XYZ file of C-alpha atoms in Angstrom:
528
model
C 0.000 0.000 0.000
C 1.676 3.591 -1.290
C 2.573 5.340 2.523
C 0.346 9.011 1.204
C 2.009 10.980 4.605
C 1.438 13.835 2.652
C -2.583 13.790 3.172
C -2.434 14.397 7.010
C -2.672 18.318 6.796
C -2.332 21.168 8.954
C 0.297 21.893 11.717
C 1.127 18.981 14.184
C -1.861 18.145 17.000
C -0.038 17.507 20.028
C -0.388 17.073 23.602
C 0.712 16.826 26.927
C -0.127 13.230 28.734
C -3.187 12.064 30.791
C -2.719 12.952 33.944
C -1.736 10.248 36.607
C -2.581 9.899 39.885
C 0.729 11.089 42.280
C 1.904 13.221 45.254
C 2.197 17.314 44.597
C 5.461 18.109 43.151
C 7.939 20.392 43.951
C 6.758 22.472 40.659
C 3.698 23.501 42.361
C 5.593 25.500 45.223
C 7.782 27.366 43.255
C 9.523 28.833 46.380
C 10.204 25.636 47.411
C 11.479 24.213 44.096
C 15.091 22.416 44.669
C 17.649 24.424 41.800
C 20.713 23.186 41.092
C 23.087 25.972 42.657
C 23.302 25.686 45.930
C 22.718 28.074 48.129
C 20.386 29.893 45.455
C 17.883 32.049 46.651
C 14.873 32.891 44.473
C 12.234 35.073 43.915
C 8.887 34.033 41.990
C 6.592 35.330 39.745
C 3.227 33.464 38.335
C 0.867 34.224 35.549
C -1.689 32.291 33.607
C -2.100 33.433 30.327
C -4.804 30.778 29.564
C -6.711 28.132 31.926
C -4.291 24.935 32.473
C -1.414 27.012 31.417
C 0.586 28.667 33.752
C 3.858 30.391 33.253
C 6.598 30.729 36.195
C 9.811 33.628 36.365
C 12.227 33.070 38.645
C 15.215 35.585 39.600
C 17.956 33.452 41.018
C 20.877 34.990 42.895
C 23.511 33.224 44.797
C 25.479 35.425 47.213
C 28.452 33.705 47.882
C 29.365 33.537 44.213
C 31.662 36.190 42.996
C 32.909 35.279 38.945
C 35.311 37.231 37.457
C 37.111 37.195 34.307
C 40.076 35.124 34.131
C 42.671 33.875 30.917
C 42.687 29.732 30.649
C 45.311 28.181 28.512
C 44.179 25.833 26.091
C 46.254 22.759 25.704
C 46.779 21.648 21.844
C 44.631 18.608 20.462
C 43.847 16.299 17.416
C 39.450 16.055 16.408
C 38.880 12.726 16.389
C 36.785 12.764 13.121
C 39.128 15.076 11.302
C 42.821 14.934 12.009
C 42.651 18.587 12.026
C 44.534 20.369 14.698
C 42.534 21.515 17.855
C 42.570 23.441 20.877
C 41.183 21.717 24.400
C 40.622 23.835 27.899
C 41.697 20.582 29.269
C 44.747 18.822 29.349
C 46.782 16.299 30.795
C 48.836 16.736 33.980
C 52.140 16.647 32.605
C 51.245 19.290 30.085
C 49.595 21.632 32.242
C 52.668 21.465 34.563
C 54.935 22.208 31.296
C 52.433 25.197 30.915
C 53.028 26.288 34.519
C 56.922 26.483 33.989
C 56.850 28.039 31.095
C 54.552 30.640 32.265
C 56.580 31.253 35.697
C 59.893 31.687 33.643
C 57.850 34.786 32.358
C 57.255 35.828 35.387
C 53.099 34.974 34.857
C 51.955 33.272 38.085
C 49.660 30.659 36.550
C 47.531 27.544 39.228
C 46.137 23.835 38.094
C 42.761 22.731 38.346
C 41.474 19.052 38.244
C 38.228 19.340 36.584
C 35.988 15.982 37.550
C 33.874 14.354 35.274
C 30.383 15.286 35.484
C 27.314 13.201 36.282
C 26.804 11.384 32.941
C 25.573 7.915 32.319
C 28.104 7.021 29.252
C 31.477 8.494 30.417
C 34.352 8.007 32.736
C 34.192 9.074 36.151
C 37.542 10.868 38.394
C 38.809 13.545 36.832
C 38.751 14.748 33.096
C 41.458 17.174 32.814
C 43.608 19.660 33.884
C 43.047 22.892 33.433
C 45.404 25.881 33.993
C 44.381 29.153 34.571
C 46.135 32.841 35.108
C 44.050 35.223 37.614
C 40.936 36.282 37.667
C 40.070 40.311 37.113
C 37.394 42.691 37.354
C 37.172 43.529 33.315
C 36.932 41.469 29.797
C 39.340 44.070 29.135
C 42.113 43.403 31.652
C 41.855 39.661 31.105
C 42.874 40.751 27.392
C 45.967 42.037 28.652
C 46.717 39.192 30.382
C 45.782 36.838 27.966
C 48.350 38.882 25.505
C 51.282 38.389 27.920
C 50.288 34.607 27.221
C 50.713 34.503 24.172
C 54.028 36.082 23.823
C 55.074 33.033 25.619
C 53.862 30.926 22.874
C 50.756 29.741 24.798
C 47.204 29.501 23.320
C 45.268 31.620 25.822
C 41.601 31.986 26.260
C 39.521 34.656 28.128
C 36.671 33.202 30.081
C 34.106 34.713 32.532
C 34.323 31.990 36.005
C 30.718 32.093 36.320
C 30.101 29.787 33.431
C 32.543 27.128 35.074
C 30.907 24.098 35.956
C 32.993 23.845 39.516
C 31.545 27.440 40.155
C 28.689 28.896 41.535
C 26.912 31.532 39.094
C 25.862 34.795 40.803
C 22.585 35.514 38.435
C 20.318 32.623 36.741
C 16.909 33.919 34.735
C 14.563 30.928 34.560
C 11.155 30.589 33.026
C 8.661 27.812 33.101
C 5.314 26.869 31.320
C 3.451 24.411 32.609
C 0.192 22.931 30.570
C -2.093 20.751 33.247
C -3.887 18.330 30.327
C -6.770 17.977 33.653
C -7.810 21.482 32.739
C -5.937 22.624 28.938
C -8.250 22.232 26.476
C -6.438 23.574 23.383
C -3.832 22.167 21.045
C 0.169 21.682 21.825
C 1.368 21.881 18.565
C 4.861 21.188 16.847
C 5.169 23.604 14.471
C 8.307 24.421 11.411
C 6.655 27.780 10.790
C 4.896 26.971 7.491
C 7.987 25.427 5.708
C 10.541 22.714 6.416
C 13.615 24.694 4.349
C 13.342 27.967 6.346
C 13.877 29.953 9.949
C 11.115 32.215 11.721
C 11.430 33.429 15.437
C 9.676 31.348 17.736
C 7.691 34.865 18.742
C 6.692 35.272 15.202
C 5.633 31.083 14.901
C 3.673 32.201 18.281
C 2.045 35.450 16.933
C 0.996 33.279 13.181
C -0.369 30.084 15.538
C -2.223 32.385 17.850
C -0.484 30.303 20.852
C -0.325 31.605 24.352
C 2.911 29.973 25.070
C 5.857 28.799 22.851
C 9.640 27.820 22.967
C 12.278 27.084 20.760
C 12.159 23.605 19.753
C 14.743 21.202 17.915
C 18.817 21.462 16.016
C 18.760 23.029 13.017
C 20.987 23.574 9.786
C 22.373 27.729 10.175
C 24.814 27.818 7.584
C 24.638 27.000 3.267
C 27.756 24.696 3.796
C 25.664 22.028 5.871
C 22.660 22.322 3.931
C 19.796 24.175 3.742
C 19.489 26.724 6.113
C 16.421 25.841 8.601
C 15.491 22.587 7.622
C 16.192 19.723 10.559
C 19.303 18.107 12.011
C 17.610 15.239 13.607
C 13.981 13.908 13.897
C 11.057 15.705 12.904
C 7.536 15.081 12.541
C 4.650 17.734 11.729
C 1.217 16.593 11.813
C 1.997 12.885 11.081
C 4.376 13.646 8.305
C 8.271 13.048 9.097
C 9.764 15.860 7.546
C 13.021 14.953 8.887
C 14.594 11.730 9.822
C 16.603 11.049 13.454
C 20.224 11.364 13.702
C 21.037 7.874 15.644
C 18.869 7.173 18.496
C 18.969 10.995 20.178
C 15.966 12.564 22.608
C 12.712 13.439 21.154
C 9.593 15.216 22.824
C 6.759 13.091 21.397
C 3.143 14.830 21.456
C -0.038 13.330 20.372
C -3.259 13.112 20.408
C -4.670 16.929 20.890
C -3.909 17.668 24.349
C -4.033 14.242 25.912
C -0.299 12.764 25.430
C 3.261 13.807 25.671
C 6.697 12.040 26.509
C 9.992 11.394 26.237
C 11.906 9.102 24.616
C 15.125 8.089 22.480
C 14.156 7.885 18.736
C 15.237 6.530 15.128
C 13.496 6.593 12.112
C 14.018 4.115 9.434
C 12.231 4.981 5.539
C 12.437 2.256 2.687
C 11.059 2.747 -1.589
C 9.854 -0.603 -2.972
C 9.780 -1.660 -6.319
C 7.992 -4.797 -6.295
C 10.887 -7.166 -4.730
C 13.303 -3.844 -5.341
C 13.868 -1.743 -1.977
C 16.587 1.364 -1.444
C 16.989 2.616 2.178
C 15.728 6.758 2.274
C 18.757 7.707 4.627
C 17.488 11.473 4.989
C 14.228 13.708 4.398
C 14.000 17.148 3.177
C 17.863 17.702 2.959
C 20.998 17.808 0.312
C 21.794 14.473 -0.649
C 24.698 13.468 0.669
C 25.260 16.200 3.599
C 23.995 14.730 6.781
C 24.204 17.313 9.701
C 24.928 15.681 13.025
C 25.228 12.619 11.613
C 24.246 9.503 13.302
C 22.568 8.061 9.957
C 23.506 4.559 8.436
C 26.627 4.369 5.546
C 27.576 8.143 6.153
C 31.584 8.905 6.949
C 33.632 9.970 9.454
C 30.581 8.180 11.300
C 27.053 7.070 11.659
C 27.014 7.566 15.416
C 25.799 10.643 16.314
C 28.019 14.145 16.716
C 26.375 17.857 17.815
C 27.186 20.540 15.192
C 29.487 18.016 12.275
C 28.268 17.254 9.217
C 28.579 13.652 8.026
C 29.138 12.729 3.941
C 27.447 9.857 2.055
C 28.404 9.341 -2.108
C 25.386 6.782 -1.889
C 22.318 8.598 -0.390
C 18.479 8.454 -1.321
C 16.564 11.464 0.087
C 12.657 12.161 -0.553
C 10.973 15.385 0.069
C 7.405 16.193 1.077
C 5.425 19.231 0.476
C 6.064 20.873 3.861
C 9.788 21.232 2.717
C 8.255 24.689 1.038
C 11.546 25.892 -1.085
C 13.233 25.109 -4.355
C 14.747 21.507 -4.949
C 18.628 20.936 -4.659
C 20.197 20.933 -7.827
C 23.403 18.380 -9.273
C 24.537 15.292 -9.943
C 21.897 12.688 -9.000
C 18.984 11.317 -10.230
C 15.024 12.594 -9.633
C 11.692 10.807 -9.107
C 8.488 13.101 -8.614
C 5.460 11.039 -7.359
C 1.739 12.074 -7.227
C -0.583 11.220 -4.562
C -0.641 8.118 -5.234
C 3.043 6.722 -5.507
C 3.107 6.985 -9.185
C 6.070 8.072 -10.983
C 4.543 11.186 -12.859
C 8.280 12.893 -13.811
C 12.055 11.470 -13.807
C 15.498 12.282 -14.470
C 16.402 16.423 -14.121
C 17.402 17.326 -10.194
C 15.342 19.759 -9.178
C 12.151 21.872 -9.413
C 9.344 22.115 -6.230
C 7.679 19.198 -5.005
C 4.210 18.804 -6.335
C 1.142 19.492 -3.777
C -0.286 16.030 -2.453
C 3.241 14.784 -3.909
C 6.750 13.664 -2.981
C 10.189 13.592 -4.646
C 12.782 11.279 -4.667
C 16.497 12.339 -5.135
C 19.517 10.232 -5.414
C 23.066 10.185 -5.534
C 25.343 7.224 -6.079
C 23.902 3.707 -6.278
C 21.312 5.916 -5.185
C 20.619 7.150 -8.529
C 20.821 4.180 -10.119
C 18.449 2.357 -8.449
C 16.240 5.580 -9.017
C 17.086 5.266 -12.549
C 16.390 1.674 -13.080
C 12.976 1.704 -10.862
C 11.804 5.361 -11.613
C 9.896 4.474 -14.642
C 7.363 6.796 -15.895
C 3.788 5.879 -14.334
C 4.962 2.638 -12.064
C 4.198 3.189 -8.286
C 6.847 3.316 -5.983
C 5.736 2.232 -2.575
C 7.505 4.519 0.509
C 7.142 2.480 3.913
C 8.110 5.005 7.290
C 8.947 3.727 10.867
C 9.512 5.580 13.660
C 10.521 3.678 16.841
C 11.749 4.030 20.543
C 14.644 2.144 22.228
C 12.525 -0.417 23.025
C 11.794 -0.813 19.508
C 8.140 0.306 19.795
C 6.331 1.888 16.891
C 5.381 5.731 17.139
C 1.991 6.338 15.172
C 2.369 8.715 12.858
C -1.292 10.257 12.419
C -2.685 13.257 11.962
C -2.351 14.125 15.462
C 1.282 13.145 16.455
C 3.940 15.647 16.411
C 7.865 14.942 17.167
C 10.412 17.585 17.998
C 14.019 16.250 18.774
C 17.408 17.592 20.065
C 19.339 15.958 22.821
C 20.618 14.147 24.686
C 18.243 12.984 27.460
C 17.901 14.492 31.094
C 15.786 12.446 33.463
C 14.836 9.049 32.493
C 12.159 7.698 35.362
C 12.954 10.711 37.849
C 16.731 10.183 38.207
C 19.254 12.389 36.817
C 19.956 10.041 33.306
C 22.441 12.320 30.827
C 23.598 9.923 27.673
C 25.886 12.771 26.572
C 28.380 10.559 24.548
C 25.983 8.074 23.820
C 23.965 11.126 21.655
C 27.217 12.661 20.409
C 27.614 15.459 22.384
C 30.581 14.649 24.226
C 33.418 12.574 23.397
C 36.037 11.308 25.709
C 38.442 10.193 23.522
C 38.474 13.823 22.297
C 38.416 16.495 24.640
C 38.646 19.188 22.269
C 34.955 18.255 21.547
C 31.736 19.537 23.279
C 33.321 20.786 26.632
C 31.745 24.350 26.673
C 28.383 22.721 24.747
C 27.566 20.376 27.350
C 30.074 20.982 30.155
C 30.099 25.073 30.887
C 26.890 26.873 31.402
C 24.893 27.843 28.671
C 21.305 28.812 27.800
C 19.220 26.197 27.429
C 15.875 25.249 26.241
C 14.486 22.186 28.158
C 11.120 19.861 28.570
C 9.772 17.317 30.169
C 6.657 16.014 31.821
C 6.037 15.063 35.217
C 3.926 12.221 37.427
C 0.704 13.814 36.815
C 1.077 14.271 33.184
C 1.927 17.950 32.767
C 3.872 19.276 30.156
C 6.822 21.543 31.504
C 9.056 24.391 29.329
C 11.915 26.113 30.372
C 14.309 28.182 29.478
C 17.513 29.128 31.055
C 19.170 32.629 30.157
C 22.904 32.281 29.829
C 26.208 33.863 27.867
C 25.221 37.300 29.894
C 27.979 37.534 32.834
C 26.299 39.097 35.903
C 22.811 39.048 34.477
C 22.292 35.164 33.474
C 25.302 32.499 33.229
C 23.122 29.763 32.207
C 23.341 25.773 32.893
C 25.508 22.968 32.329
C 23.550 19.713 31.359
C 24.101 18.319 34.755
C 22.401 21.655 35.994
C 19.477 21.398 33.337
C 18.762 17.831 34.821
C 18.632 18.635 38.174
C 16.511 21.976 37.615
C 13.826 19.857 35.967
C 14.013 17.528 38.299
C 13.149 20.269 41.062
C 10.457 21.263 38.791
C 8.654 17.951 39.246
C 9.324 16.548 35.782
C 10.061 12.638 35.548
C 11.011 12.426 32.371
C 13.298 15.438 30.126
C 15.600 16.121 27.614
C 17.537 19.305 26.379
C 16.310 21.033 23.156
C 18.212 23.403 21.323
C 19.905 26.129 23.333
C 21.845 29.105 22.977
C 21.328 32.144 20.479
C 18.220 29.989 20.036
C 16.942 29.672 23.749
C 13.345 31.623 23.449
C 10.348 31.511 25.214
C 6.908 33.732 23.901
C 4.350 34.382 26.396
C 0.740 35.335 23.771
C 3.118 36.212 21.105
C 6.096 38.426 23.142
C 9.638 36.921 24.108
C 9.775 37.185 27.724
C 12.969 35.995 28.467
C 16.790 37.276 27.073
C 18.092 36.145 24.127
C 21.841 35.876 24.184
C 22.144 36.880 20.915
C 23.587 40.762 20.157
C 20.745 40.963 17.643
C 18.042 39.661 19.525
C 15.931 37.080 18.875
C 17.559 34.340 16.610
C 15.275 32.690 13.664
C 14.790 28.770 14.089
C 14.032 25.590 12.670
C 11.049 24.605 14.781
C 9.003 25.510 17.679
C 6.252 23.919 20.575
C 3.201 26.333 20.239
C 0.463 25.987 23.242
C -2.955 26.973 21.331
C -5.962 27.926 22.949
């Protein structure tokens, strides 16, 4: 039977989950919520801009915490994928003691710190590096001069603000949380791509065209021509039943069906297969270049097919297929072409390129790709398209009308314990320390969700990159914030520039952006 995703119309239908029976959680005494930094104090504010929706500000300070700016050397490295030369803020002990040396014969007093490990569930525990510092000063600007002294010695320096250390208190933290009750929401939680796949929109502007009274940011996204086309997906992504773009390896994905009735969290892959008769071809990717695979984590793509934040992967042999919601020209090149109608029949083959037809799909192909598209693609035979999204314990996700997917990664909470597969979803690698320290490691805004025991939906953001006003979160941090939120079950979404929450169509928190709010992929819209 021909898969016709393209017939479920509209912007995703999703939810948050029934509600189950369970003690109060911490989430609804927000001055009693249990944060991450110690000895935070906080200071609450509460509005509900629609019933079963309730949005929470929070103005964390911690006292005791006094960051400055400081200059950290960075010890040389290799990235693992590449070969290319690298720089690390962590080394090993015997260099950062060469470092010290070579520092004091300059007369640059310089001190070692063991940096631990943090709390995640794929890597090593003890300590991960060394890292060597030289003081710590009231101004980006003196830190400059100090960090130039460095380098004269032939040093690579770095100049860092303390209070986005993870061994550090912060001294400022701006957090904001929407909660959606599904006991008393009646409206719509919807997964939205603002009208087209292959382009960016502020999440306020997704907000203001959905009419929600609540959004966030939502999953990774391409942001530059070399990776692809700008916008479109880097990882899973499904829009009222139709995947619009396929997983990258098995990372975290906020799954929301069913109206207002279901949400959760889980670790997803998608698989997508074209049949012939007895003929099949694997569709490695949806609505993106053949043969550029952002973040990788895909089958037969080089330097790898596991996972790996911000790289993009290569494939000479790649089938892609694009649905209507990719909403932009076609990519253009080498390859071969097959446009189907509604129906799976072939209706046009052979030149790369064009717009996919409405009700339609097209098939592009590079490699063995393209010949199988050339050999099968034969004007008016159907092609059947088969699509299977699944969880890690191999369970099928319906993909109707009313199921919507965003994905980034990696997961929080798993079950109410602190559960961070960091390496496992590519975002750390301990074989390569040059990789994903500040990402995951230093604080950073963040974009987070989860649900909790009685079903409730919960969205935060976490301000960060603004010394003094907002530092942000490490991942550690994120998962133990939403764990004193009340949520069970979490992941982290995409985060910093992109880090937005819209409150009835206005940003209420801070970009960290110097132009304000950034344009993204995709978005969760709460709809009256």
């Amino acid at each position: 039977m021909v898969r016709r995703r393209w017939m479920a119309a509209g912007i995703a239908l999703i939810a948050a989950s029934t509600a189950v029976a369970g003690p109060a959680v911490a989430a609804e005494r927000p001055g009693g919520v249990a944060l991450p930094w110690g000895s935070a104090t906080a200071t609450w504010t509460s509005t509900s801009p629609a019933p079963g929706v309730e949005v929470r500000t929070a103005a964390i300070s911690v006292p005791q915490a006094h960051p400055v700016w400081t200059v950290t050397v960075q010890a040389p490295a290799v990235n693992r994928m590449t070969g290319a030369a690298a720089w690390a803020e962590l080394g090993d002990a015997a260099w950062a003691a060469k470092s010290v040396s070579q520092l004091a014969a300059a007369g640059i007093d310089a001190h070692v710190d063991q940096v631990p490990w943090p709390a995640f569930t794929d890597t090593p525990h003890g300590t991960e590096g060394s890292r060597v510092r030289v003081g710590g000063f009231a101004t980006q600007a003196d830190a400059k001069k100090q960090a130039d002294a460095v380098t004269a010695t032939g040093l690579h320096p770095l100049v860092e603000w303390t209070g986005y250390d993870v061994d550090q208190a912060p001294d400022r933290e701006s957090v904001h949380v929407g909660i959606v009750d599904p006991a008393v929401f009646h409206g719509r939680v919807v997964a939205d791509h603002g009208g087209a796949v292959a382009g960016r929109s502020t999440t306020s502007a997704q907000a203001r065209a959905a009419g929600s009274v609540l959004a966030v940011n939502a999953g990774f996204f391409i942001t530059s021509d070399a990776d692809g086309v700008q916008g479109t997906q880097a990882g899973l992504g499904v829009y009222g039943g139709v995947l619009d773009a396929q997983s990258s390896g098995g990372r975290a994905a906020l799954i929301l069906q069913d109206g207002s009735r279901h949400s959760r969290v889980a670790n997803l892959t998608s698989r997508a297969t074209v049949r012939d008769g007895a003929s099949s071809y694997p569709i490695n990717g949806t609505n993106r270049v053949p043969g550029r695979i952002r973040d990788c984590g895909r089958p037969g793509v080089s330097p790898t097919e596991q996972p790996r934040q911000d790289f993009t992967c290569t494939s000479a042999d790649d089938l892609v297929s694009f649905t209507p919601h990719y909403g932009a020209d076609l990519p253009t090149g080498a390859g071969a072409q097959a446009v189907l109608d509604g129906r799976g029949r072939v209706v046009a083959a052979g030149t790369v390129g064009g717009r996919v037809p409405a009700g339609g799909e097209v098939l592009q192909g590079i490699g063995t790709a393209a010949t199988w598209l050339k050999a099968h693609a034969v004007m008016g035979r159907r092609l059947t398209v088969d699509e299977r999204v699944r969880d890690s314990a191999g369970r099928t996700v319906p993909l109707t009308g009313r199921t919507g997917i965003v994905s980034a990664g990696p997961i929080l909470l798993r079950d109410g314990k602190v559960a961070i597969d960091a390496a496992t979803e590519g975002v750390v690698d301990p074989a390569d320390l040059s990789f994903g320290y500040a990402w995951a490691e230093q604080r950073q805004p963040r974009t987070l969700a989860g649900t909790d025991a009685r079903g409730r939906l919960i969205l935060v953001t976490v301000d960060g990159r603004q010394p003094g006003v907002s530092e942000g979160a490490t991942l550690e941090e994120a998962a133990r914030l939403m764990r004193g939120l009340g949520a069970v079950n979490a992941l982290n979404l995409d985060g910093g520039g992109s880090t937005a929450m819209a409150v009835n169509g206005t940003v209420v928190n801070k970009p960290s952006d110097a132009t304000g709010e950034r344009a993204v992929g995709d978005t969760v819209q709460i709809i009256p």
